[in-house]
């Protein structure tokens, strides 16, 4: 797709605003969401001022599919650290956590967890996510009924959050260790296993939690992951720390 002229992109961003009709918002959001996979377009979208209206669309007044697309777009934008800081500053964390809690749509929850996963690699954002109550709903998404994409985004978010020592304890207290250990097992997608291994690695920096991880039976499946050279999970287990 040829790059969209920046003036046209700014016009689309204006249609995301509160003064636009819902049909205009949805059309503009659908179009812009289709651009976020392109790194060059991400720069243009940020330059056009899309982050604040994306955050506004996460609110209760938006339809679930609009919240989902806005969260998905923010997840892509948050892959760049400077954007992640802007997204948090625009107030995205509380409504993203609320999307996790609402349970209205598993796809919307996946999108919210994906955005939080990328935001959480900045330490200040991780602390804000924990303070907003993001840990319990992320742990809930690890349940056996969750689809693969939900497991991937939730484990990714918990892996990022667990890097912060003061957050590791609340993650363990929320009951994350047993499901994370379960997700190491055969039958789960490699990316889910990889994220679960990373989360457990970060949690294990706290001695008491390391003992809990071992008691939950993590050592045999981690050894099994070690037997698969070249896999993403294998690399996570071998990552220096």
PDB file of C-alpha atoms in Angstrom:
ATOM      1  CA  UNK A   1       0.000   0.000   0.000  1.00  0.00           C
ATOM      2  CA  UNK A   2       1.462   3.423  -0.965  1.00  0.00           C
ATOM      3  CA  UNK A   3       1.950   5.801   1.972  1.00  0.00           C
ATOM      4  CA  UNK A   4      -1.081   7.921   2.748  1.00  0.00           C
ATOM      5  CA  UNK A   5      -0.459  11.689   2.510  1.00  0.00           C
ATOM      6  CA  UNK A   6       0.047  13.133   5.972  1.00  0.00           C
ATOM      7  CA  UNK A   7      -2.670  15.730   5.486  1.00  0.00           C
ATOM      8  CA  UNK A   8      -5.156  12.962   4.716  1.00  0.00           C
ATOM      9  CA  UNK A   9      -3.994  11.053   7.777  1.00  0.00           C
ATOM     10  CA  UNK A  10      -4.490  14.112   9.981  1.00  0.00           C
ATOM     11  CA  UNK A  11      -8.016  14.452   8.601  1.00  0.00           C
ATOM     12  CA  UNK A  12      -8.711  10.825   9.506  1.00  0.00           C
ATOM     13  CA  UNK A  13      -7.354  11.367  13.014  1.00  0.00           C
ATOM     14  CA  UNK A  14      -9.714  14.314  13.461  1.00  0.00           C
ATOM     15  CA  UNK A  15     -12.585  11.957  12.660  1.00  0.00           C
ATOM     16  CA  UNK A  16     -11.605   9.864  15.677  1.00  0.00           C
ATOM     17  CA  UNK A  17     -12.491  12.756  17.972  1.00  0.00           C
ATOM     18  CA  UNK A  18     -15.493  13.065  20.242  1.00  0.00           C
ATOM     19  CA  UNK A  19     -17.188  15.540  17.898  1.00  0.00           C
ATOM     20  CA  UNK A  20     -17.279  13.085  14.996  1.00  0.00           C
ATOM     21  CA  UNK A  21     -20.246  10.845  14.268  1.00  0.00           C
ATOM     22  CA  UNK A  22     -19.866   7.209  15.413  1.00  0.00           C
ATOM     23  CA  UNK A  23     -19.889   6.030  11.796  1.00  0.00           C
ATOM     24  CA  UNK A  24     -17.053   8.438  10.974  1.00  0.00           C
ATOM     25  CA  UNK A  25     -15.083   7.274  13.997  1.00  0.00           C
ATOM     26  CA  UNK A  26     -15.481   3.639  13.059  1.00  0.00           C
ATOM     27  CA  UNK A  27     -14.499   4.192   9.422  1.00  0.00           C
ATOM     28  CA  UNK A  28     -11.447   6.253  10.357  1.00  0.00           C
ATOM     29  CA  UNK A  29     -10.398   3.781  13.047  1.00  0.00           C
ATOM     30  CA  UNK A  30     -10.737   0.820  10.685  1.00  0.00           C
ATOM     31  CA  UNK A  31      -8.577   2.547   8.082  1.00  0.00           C
ATOM     32  CA  UNK A  32      -5.883   3.673  10.521  1.00  0.00           C
ATOM     33  CA  UNK A  33      -5.848   0.258  12.231  1.00  0.00           C
ATOM     34  CA  UNK A  34      -4.995  -1.249   8.870  1.00  0.00           C
ATOM     35  CA  UNK A  35      -1.847   0.884   8.704  1.00  0.00           C
ATOM     36  CA  UNK A  36      -0.327   0.127  12.097  1.00  0.00           C
ATOM     37  CA  UNK A  37       1.534  -2.970  10.938  1.00  0.00           C
ATOM     38  CA  UNK A  38       3.824  -0.817   8.776  1.00  0.00           C
ATOM     39  CA  UNK A  39       6.722   0.788  10.717  1.00  0.00           C
ATOM     40  CA  UNK A  40       6.764   3.901   8.508  1.00  0.00           C
ATOM     41  CA  UNK A  41       3.032   4.358   8.955  1.00  0.00           C
ATOM     42  CA  UNK A  42       3.446   4.121  12.741  1.00  0.00           C
ATOM     43  CA  UNK A  43       5.630   7.223  12.674  1.00  0.00           C
ATOM     44  CA  UNK A  44       3.102   9.081  10.546  1.00  0.00           C
ATOM     45  CA  UNK A  45       0.200   8.007  12.779  1.00  0.00           C
ATOM     46  CA  UNK A  46       2.006   9.285  15.854  1.00  0.00           C
ATOM     47  CA  UNK A  47       2.929  12.544  14.096  1.00  0.00           C
ATOM     48  CA  UNK A  48      -0.725  13.012  13.140  1.00  0.00           C
ATOM     49  CA  UNK A  49      -1.647  13.047  16.835  1.00  0.00           C
ATOM     50  CA  UNK A  50      -3.562   9.764  16.909  1.00  0.00           C
ATOM     51  CA  UNK A  51      -2.604   8.654  20.425  1.00  0.00           C
ATOM     52  CA  UNK A  52      -4.986  10.878  22.471  1.00  0.00           C
ATOM     53  CA  UNK A  53      -8.099  10.013  20.403  1.00  0.00           C
ATOM     54  CA  UNK A  54      -7.174   6.315  20.443  1.00  0.00           C
ATOM     55  CA  UNK A  55      -7.057   6.498  24.249  1.00  0.00           C
ATOM     56  CA  UNK A  56     -10.433   8.280  24.369  1.00  0.00           C
ATOM     57  CA  UNK A  57     -11.951   5.472  22.289  1.00  0.00           C
ATOM     58  CA  UNK A  58     -11.034   2.953  24.998  1.00  0.00           C
ATOM     59  CA  UNK A  59     -13.719   4.410  27.263  1.00  0.00           C
ATOM     60  CA  UNK A  60     -17.076   2.951  28.277  1.00  0.00           C
ATOM     61  CA  UNK A  61     -18.971   4.996  25.706  1.00  0.00           C
ATOM     62  CA  UNK A  62     -17.338   3.210  22.769  1.00  0.00           C
ATOM     63  CA  UNK A  63     -18.652  -0.027  21.261  1.00  0.00           C
ATOM     64  CA  UNK A  64     -16.612  -3.112  22.124  1.00  0.00           C
ATOM     65  CA  UNK A  65     -15.264  -3.463  18.587  1.00  0.00           C
ATOM     66  CA  UNK A  66     -14.078   0.156  18.647  1.00  0.00           C
ATOM     67  CA  UNK A  67     -12.352  -0.399  22.001  1.00  0.00           C
ATOM     68  CA  UNK A  68     -10.727  -3.527  20.558  1.00  0.00           C
ATOM     69  CA  UNK A  69      -9.386  -1.766  17.456  1.00  0.00           C
ATOM     70  CA  UNK A  70      -8.173   1.226  19.460  1.00  0.00           C
ATOM     71  CA  UNK A  71      -6.358  -1.052  21.919  1.00  0.00           C
ATOM     72  CA  UNK A  72      -4.853  -3.052  19.053  1.00  0.00           C
ATOM     73  CA  UNK A  73      -3.574   0.119  17.402  1.00  0.00           C
ATOM     74  CA  UNK A  74      -2.085   1.317  20.691  1.00  0.00           C
ATOM     75  CA  UNK A  75      -0.384  -2.069  21.119  1.00  0.00           C
ATOM     76  CA  UNK A  76       1.406  -1.561  17.800  1.00  0.00           C
ATOM     77  CA  UNK A  77       2.318   2.035  18.605  1.00  0.00           C
ATOM     78  CA  UNK A  78       3.633   1.015  22.053  1.00  0.00           C
ATOM     79  CA  UNK A  79       6.311  -1.153  20.461  1.00  0.00           C
ATOM     80  CA  UNK A  80       8.389   2.038  20.370  1.00  0.00           C
ATOM     81  CA  UNK A  81       9.435   3.191  23.834  1.00  0.00           C
ATOM     82  CA  UNK A  82       8.762   6.865  23.126  1.00  0.00           C
ATOM     83  CA  UNK A  83       5.229   6.012  22.025  1.00  0.00           C
ATOM     84  CA  UNK A  84       4.701   3.814  25.071  1.00  0.00           C
ATOM     85  CA  UNK A  85       5.534   6.780  27.292  1.00  0.00           C
ATOM     86  CA  UNK A  86       3.108   9.016  25.366  1.00  0.00           C
ATOM     87  CA  UNK A  87       0.335   6.413  25.539  1.00  0.00           C
ATOM     88  CA  UNK A  88       0.675   6.074  29.306  1.00  0.00           C
ATOM     89  CA  UNK A  89       0.822   9.857  29.723  1.00  0.00           C
ATOM     90  CA  UNK A  90      -2.416  10.134  27.713  1.00  0.00           C
ATOM     91  CA  UNK A  91      -4.145   8.028  30.374  1.00  0.00           C
ATOM     92  CA  UNK A  92      -4.416   4.687  28.570  1.00  0.00           C
ATOM     93  CA  UNK A  93      -3.573   2.350  31.441  1.00  0.00           C
ATOM     94  CA  UNK A  94      -6.782   2.589  33.548  1.00  0.00           C
ATOM     95  CA  UNK A  95      -9.187   1.997  30.614  1.00  0.00           C
ATOM     96  CA  UNK A  96      -7.024  -0.848  29.285  1.00  0.00           C
ATOM     97  CA  UNK A  97      -7.152  -2.522  32.707  1.00  0.00           C
ATOM     98  CA  UNK A  98     -10.908  -1.939  32.781  1.00  0.00           C
ATOM     99  CA  UNK A  99     -11.200  -3.687  29.406  1.00  0.00           C
ATOM    100  CA  UNK A 100      -9.507  -6.715  30.955  1.00  0.00           C
ATOM    101  CA  UNK A 101     -11.980  -6.720  33.824  1.00  0.00           C
ATOM    102  CA  UNK A 102     -15.117  -6.188  31.772  1.00  0.00           C
ATOM    103  CA  UNK A 103     -15.157  -9.625  30.171  1.00  0.00           C
ATOM    104  CA  UNK A 104     -17.413  -8.281  27.413  1.00  0.00           C
ATOM    105  CA  UNK A 105     -15.278  -9.733  24.635  1.00  0.00           C
ATOM    106  CA  UNK A 106     -12.289 -12.062  24.809  1.00  0.00           C
ATOM    107  CA  UNK A 107     -10.933 -10.437  21.631  1.00  0.00           C
ATOM    108  CA  UNK A 108     -11.083  -7.014  23.297  1.00  0.00           C
ATOM    109  CA  UNK A 109      -9.357  -8.474  26.360  1.00  0.00           C
ATOM    110  CA  UNK A 110      -6.631  -9.906  24.119  1.00  0.00           C
ATOM    111  CA  UNK A 111      -6.094  -6.484  22.529  1.00  0.00           C
ATOM    112  CA  UNK A 112      -5.954  -4.777  25.940  1.00  0.00           C
ATOM    113  CA  UNK A 113      -3.466  -7.344  27.269  1.00  0.00           C
ATOM    114  CA  UNK A 114      -1.344  -6.892  24.145  1.00  0.00           C
ATOM    115  CA  UNK A 115      -1.217  -3.134  24.663  1.00  0.00           C
ATOM    116  CA  UNK A 116      -0.381  -3.538  28.364  1.00  0.00           C
ATOM    117  CA  UNK A 117       2.315  -6.067  27.465  1.00  0.00           C
ATOM    118  CA  UNK A 118       4.139  -3.515  25.320  1.00  0.00           C
ATOM    119  CA  UNK A 119       3.559  -0.653  27.753  1.00  0.00           C
ATOM    120  CA  UNK A 120       4.907  -2.681  30.689  1.00  0.00           C
ATOM    121  CA  UNK A 121       8.472  -2.785  29.378  1.00  0.00           C
ATOM    122  CA  UNK A 122       8.831   0.757  30.729  1.00  0.00           C
ATOM    123  CA  UNK A 123       9.256   0.426  34.493  1.00  0.00           C
ATOM    124  CA  UNK A 124       7.038   3.399  35.353  1.00  0.00           C
ATOM    125  CA  UNK A 125       4.258   1.954  33.215  1.00  0.00           C
ATOM    126  CA  UNK A 126       4.620  -1.451  34.868  1.00  0.00           C
ATOM    127  CA  UNK A 127       4.174   0.116  38.288  1.00  0.00           C
ATOM    128  CA  UNK A 128       1.128   2.035  37.027  1.00  0.00           C
ATOM    129  CA  UNK A 129      -0.423  -1.144  35.572  1.00  0.00           C
ATOM    130  CA  UNK A 130      -0.018  -2.947  38.894  1.00  0.00           C
ATOM    131  CA  UNK A 131      -1.413   0.035  40.803  1.00  0.00           C
ATOM    132  CA  UNK A 132      -4.436   0.147  38.478  1.00  0.00           C
ATOM    133  CA  UNK A 133      -5.272  -3.455  39.392  1.00  0.00           C
ATOM    134  CA  UNK A 134      -4.014  -5.045  36.175  1.00  0.00           C
ATOM    135  CA  UNK A 135      -2.440  -8.149  37.692  1.00  0.00           C
ATOM    136  CA  UNK A 136      -5.520 -10.195  38.768  1.00  0.00           C
ATOM    137  CA  UNK A 137      -7.337  -9.960  35.391  1.00  0.00           C
ATOM    138  CA  UNK A 138      -4.144 -10.848  33.538  1.00  0.00           C
ATOM    139  CA  UNK A 139      -3.760 -13.934  35.744  1.00  0.00           C
ATOM    140  CA  UNK A 140      -7.412 -14.798  35.084  1.00  0.00           C
ATOM    141  CA  UNK A 141      -6.673 -14.832  31.345  1.00  0.00           C
ATOM    142  CA  UNK A 142      -4.231 -17.708  31.957  1.00  0.00           C
ATOM    143  CA  UNK A 143      -7.176 -20.020  32.601  1.00  0.00           C
ATOM    144  CA  UNK A 144      -7.718 -23.188  30.643  1.00  0.00           C
ATOM    145  CA  UNK A 145     -10.636 -21.759  28.694  1.00  0.00           C
ATOM    146  CA  UNK A 146      -8.645 -18.909  27.149  1.00  0.00           C
ATOM    147  CA  UNK A 147      -7.728 -19.026  23.448  1.00  0.00           C
ATOM    148  CA  UNK A 148      -4.090 -19.056  22.350  1.00  0.00           C
ATOM    149  CA  UNK A 149      -3.922 -15.338  21.565  1.00  0.00           C
ATOM    150  CA  UNK A 150      -5.244 -14.436  25.029  1.00  0.00           C
ATOM    151  CA  UNK A 151      -2.665 -16.734  26.627  1.00  0.00           C
ATOM    152  CA  UNK A 152       0.095 -15.175  24.530  1.00  0.00           C
ATOM    153  CA  UNK A 153      -0.758 -11.573  25.400  1.00  0.00           C
ATOM    154  CA  UNK A 154      -1.420 -12.265  29.089  1.00  0.00           C
ATOM    155  CA  UNK A 155       1.818 -14.207  29.589  1.00  0.00           C
ATOM    156  CA  UNK A 156       3.686 -11.500  27.673  1.00  0.00           C
ATOM    157  CA  UNK A 157       2.280  -8.804  29.951  1.00  0.00           C
ATOM    158  CA  UNK A 158       3.090 -10.780  33.102  1.00  0.00           C
ATOM    159  CA  UNK A 159       6.623 -11.458  31.850  1.00  0.00           C
ATOM    160  CA  UNK A 160       7.181  -7.722  31.401  1.00  0.00           C
ATOM    161  CA  UNK A 161       5.622  -6.847  34.762  1.00  0.00           C
ATOM    162  CA  UNK A 162       7.594  -9.513  36.648  1.00  0.00           C
ATOM    163  CA  UNK A 163      10.883  -7.786  35.820  1.00  0.00           C
ATOM    164  CA  UNK A 164      10.078  -5.229  38.521  1.00  0.00           C
ATOM    165  CA  UNK A 165      10.991  -6.755  41.932  1.00  0.00           C
ATOM    166  CA  UNK A 166       8.182  -5.044  43.851  1.00  0.00           C
ATOM    167  CA  UNK A 167       5.635  -6.381  41.346  1.00  0.00           C
ATOM    168  CA  UNK A 168       6.836  -9.997  41.460  1.00  0.00           C
ATOM    169  CA  UNK A 169       5.258 -10.589  44.876  1.00  0.00           C
ATOM    170  CA  UNK A 170       1.768  -9.385  43.865  1.00  0.00           C
ATOM    171  CA  UNK A 171       1.942 -11.522  40.712  1.00  0.00           C
ATOM    172  CA  UNK A 172       2.720 -14.627  42.762  1.00  0.00           C
ATOM    173  CA  UNK A 173       0.085 -13.666  45.347  1.00  0.00           C
ATOM    174  CA  UNK A 174      -2.505 -13.434  42.572  1.00  0.00           C
ATOM    175  CA  UNK A 175      -1.927 -17.131  41.845  1.00  0.00           C
ATOM    176  CA  UNK A 176       0.089 -16.780  38.643  1.00  0.00           C
ATOM    177  CA  UNK A 177       2.685 -19.473  39.332  1.00  0.00           C
ATOM    178  CA  UNK A 178       0.590 -22.668  38.855  1.00  0.00           C
ATOM    179  CA  UNK A 179      -0.973 -21.619  35.517  1.00  0.00           C
ATOM    180  CA  UNK A 180       2.372 -20.307  34.237  1.00  0.00           C
ATOM    181  CA  UNK A 181       3.947 -23.676  35.050  1.00  0.00           C
ATOM    182  CA  UNK A 182       1.083 -25.451  33.302  1.00  0.00           C
ATOM    183  CA  UNK A 183       1.638 -23.321  30.196  1.00  0.00           C
ATOM    184  CA  UNK A 184       5.189 -24.664  29.900  1.00  0.00           C
ATOM    185  CA  UNK A 185       3.781 -28.046  28.949  1.00  0.00           C
ATOM    186  CA  UNK A 186       3.477 -29.701  25.574  1.00  0.00           C
ATOM    187  CA  UNK A 187       0.414 -28.760  23.605  1.00  0.00           C
ATOM    188  CA  UNK A 188       0.675 -25.008  24.125  1.00  0.00           C
ATOM    189  CA  UNK A 189       1.942 -22.701  21.366  1.00  0.00           C
ATOM    190  CA  UNK A 190       5.663 -22.021  21.439  1.00  0.00           C
ATOM    191  CA  UNK A 191       5.185 -18.297  22.032  1.00  0.00           C
ATOM    192  CA  UNK A 192       2.999 -19.021  25.058  1.00  0.00           C
ATOM    193  CA  UNK A 193       5.618 -21.402  26.455  1.00  0.00           C
ATOM    194  CA  UNK A 194       8.300 -18.799  25.771  1.00  0.00           C
ATOM    195  CA  UNK A 195       6.456 -16.022  27.562  1.00  0.00           C
ATOM    196  CA  UNK A 196       5.593 -18.293  30.497  1.00  0.00           C
ATOM    197  CA  UNK A 197       9.251 -19.309  30.836  1.00  0.00           C
ATOM    198  CA  UNK A 198      10.299 -15.651  30.810  1.00  0.00           C
ATOM    199  CA  UNK A 199       7.707 -14.722  33.430  1.00  0.00           C
ATOM    200  CA  UNK A 200       8.846 -17.553  35.706  1.00  0.00           C
ATOM    201  CA  UNK A 201      12.491 -16.593  35.182  1.00  0.00           C
ATOM    202  CA  UNK A 202      11.785 -13.038  36.336  1.00  0.00           C
ATOM    203  CA  UNK A 203       9.657 -14.212  39.266  1.00  0.00           C
ATOM    204  CA  UNK A 204      12.413 -16.624  40.337  1.00  0.00           C
ATOM    205  CA  UNK A 205      14.724 -13.717  41.102  1.00  0.00           C
ATOM    206  CA  UNK A 206      12.808 -13.568  44.414  1.00  0.00           C
ATOM    207  CA  UNK A 207      14.008 -16.532  46.496  1.00  0.00           C
ATOM    208  CA  UNK A 208      10.649 -17.267  48.115  1.00  0.00           C
ATOM    209  CA  UNK A 209       8.901 -17.271  44.752  1.00  0.00           C
ATOM    210  CA  UNK A 210      11.634 -19.469  43.264  1.00  0.00           C
ATOM    211  CA  UNK A 211      10.803 -22.078  45.900  1.00  0.00           C
ATOM    212  CA  UNK A 212       7.104 -21.801  45.023  1.00  0.00           C
ATOM    213  CA  UNK A 213       7.916 -22.259  41.323  1.00  0.00           C
ATOM    214  CA  UNK A 214       9.937 -25.399  42.035  1.00  0.00           C
ATOM    215  CA  UNK A 215       7.210 -26.774  44.298  1.00  0.00           C
ATOM    216  CA  UNK A 216       4.646 -26.198  41.532  1.00  0.00           C
ATOM    217  CA  UNK A 217       6.555 -28.632  39.343  1.00  0.00           C
ATOM    218  CA  UNK A 218       8.287 -26.213  36.980  1.00  0.00           C
ATOM    219  CA  UNK A 219      11.623 -27.981  36.781  1.00  0.00           C
ATOM    220  CA  UNK A 220      10.627 -30.997  34.600  1.00  0.00           C
ATOM    221  CA  UNK A 221       8.875 -28.923  31.890  1.00  0.00           C
ATOM    222  CA  UNK A 222      11.705 -26.375  31.904  1.00  0.00           C
ATOM    223  CA  UNK A 223      14.159 -29.225  31.368  1.00  0.00           C
ATOM    224  CA  UNK A 224      11.970 -30.447  28.514  1.00  0.00           C
ATOM    225  CA  UNK A 225      12.173 -26.995  26.951  1.00  0.00           C
ATOM    226  CA  UNK A 226      15.937 -27.192  27.238  1.00  0.00           C
ATOM    227  CA  UNK A 227      15.827 -30.268  25.012  1.00  0.00           C
ATOM    228  CA  UNK A 228      14.470 -28.266  22.092  1.00  0.00           C
ATOM    229  CA  UNK A 229      17.431 -26.256  20.734  1.00  0.00           C
ATOM    230  CA  UNK A 230      16.495 -23.427  18.422  1.00  0.00           C
ATOM    231  CA  UNK A 231      13.033 -22.900  19.858  1.00  0.00           C
ATOM    232  CA  UNK A 232      11.996 -19.528  21.244  1.00  0.00           C
ATOM    233  CA  UNK A 233      11.219 -21.127  24.593  1.00  0.00           C
ATOM    234  CA  UNK A 234      14.692 -22.697  24.638  1.00  0.00           C
ATOM    235  CA  UNK A 235      16.265 -19.268  24.170  1.00  0.00           C
ATOM    236  CA  UNK A 236      14.156 -17.779  26.982  1.00  0.00           C
ATOM    237  CA  UNK A 237      15.235 -20.475  29.438  1.00  0.00           C
ATOM    238  CA  UNK A 238      18.909 -19.861  28.521  1.00  0.00           C
ATOM    239  CA  UNK A 239      18.665 -16.068  28.724  1.00  0.00           C
ATOM    240  CA  UNK A 240      21.317 -14.705  31.103  1.00  0.00           C
ATOM    241  CA  UNK A 241      20.035 -13.097  34.271  1.00  0.00           C
TER     242      UNK A 241
END
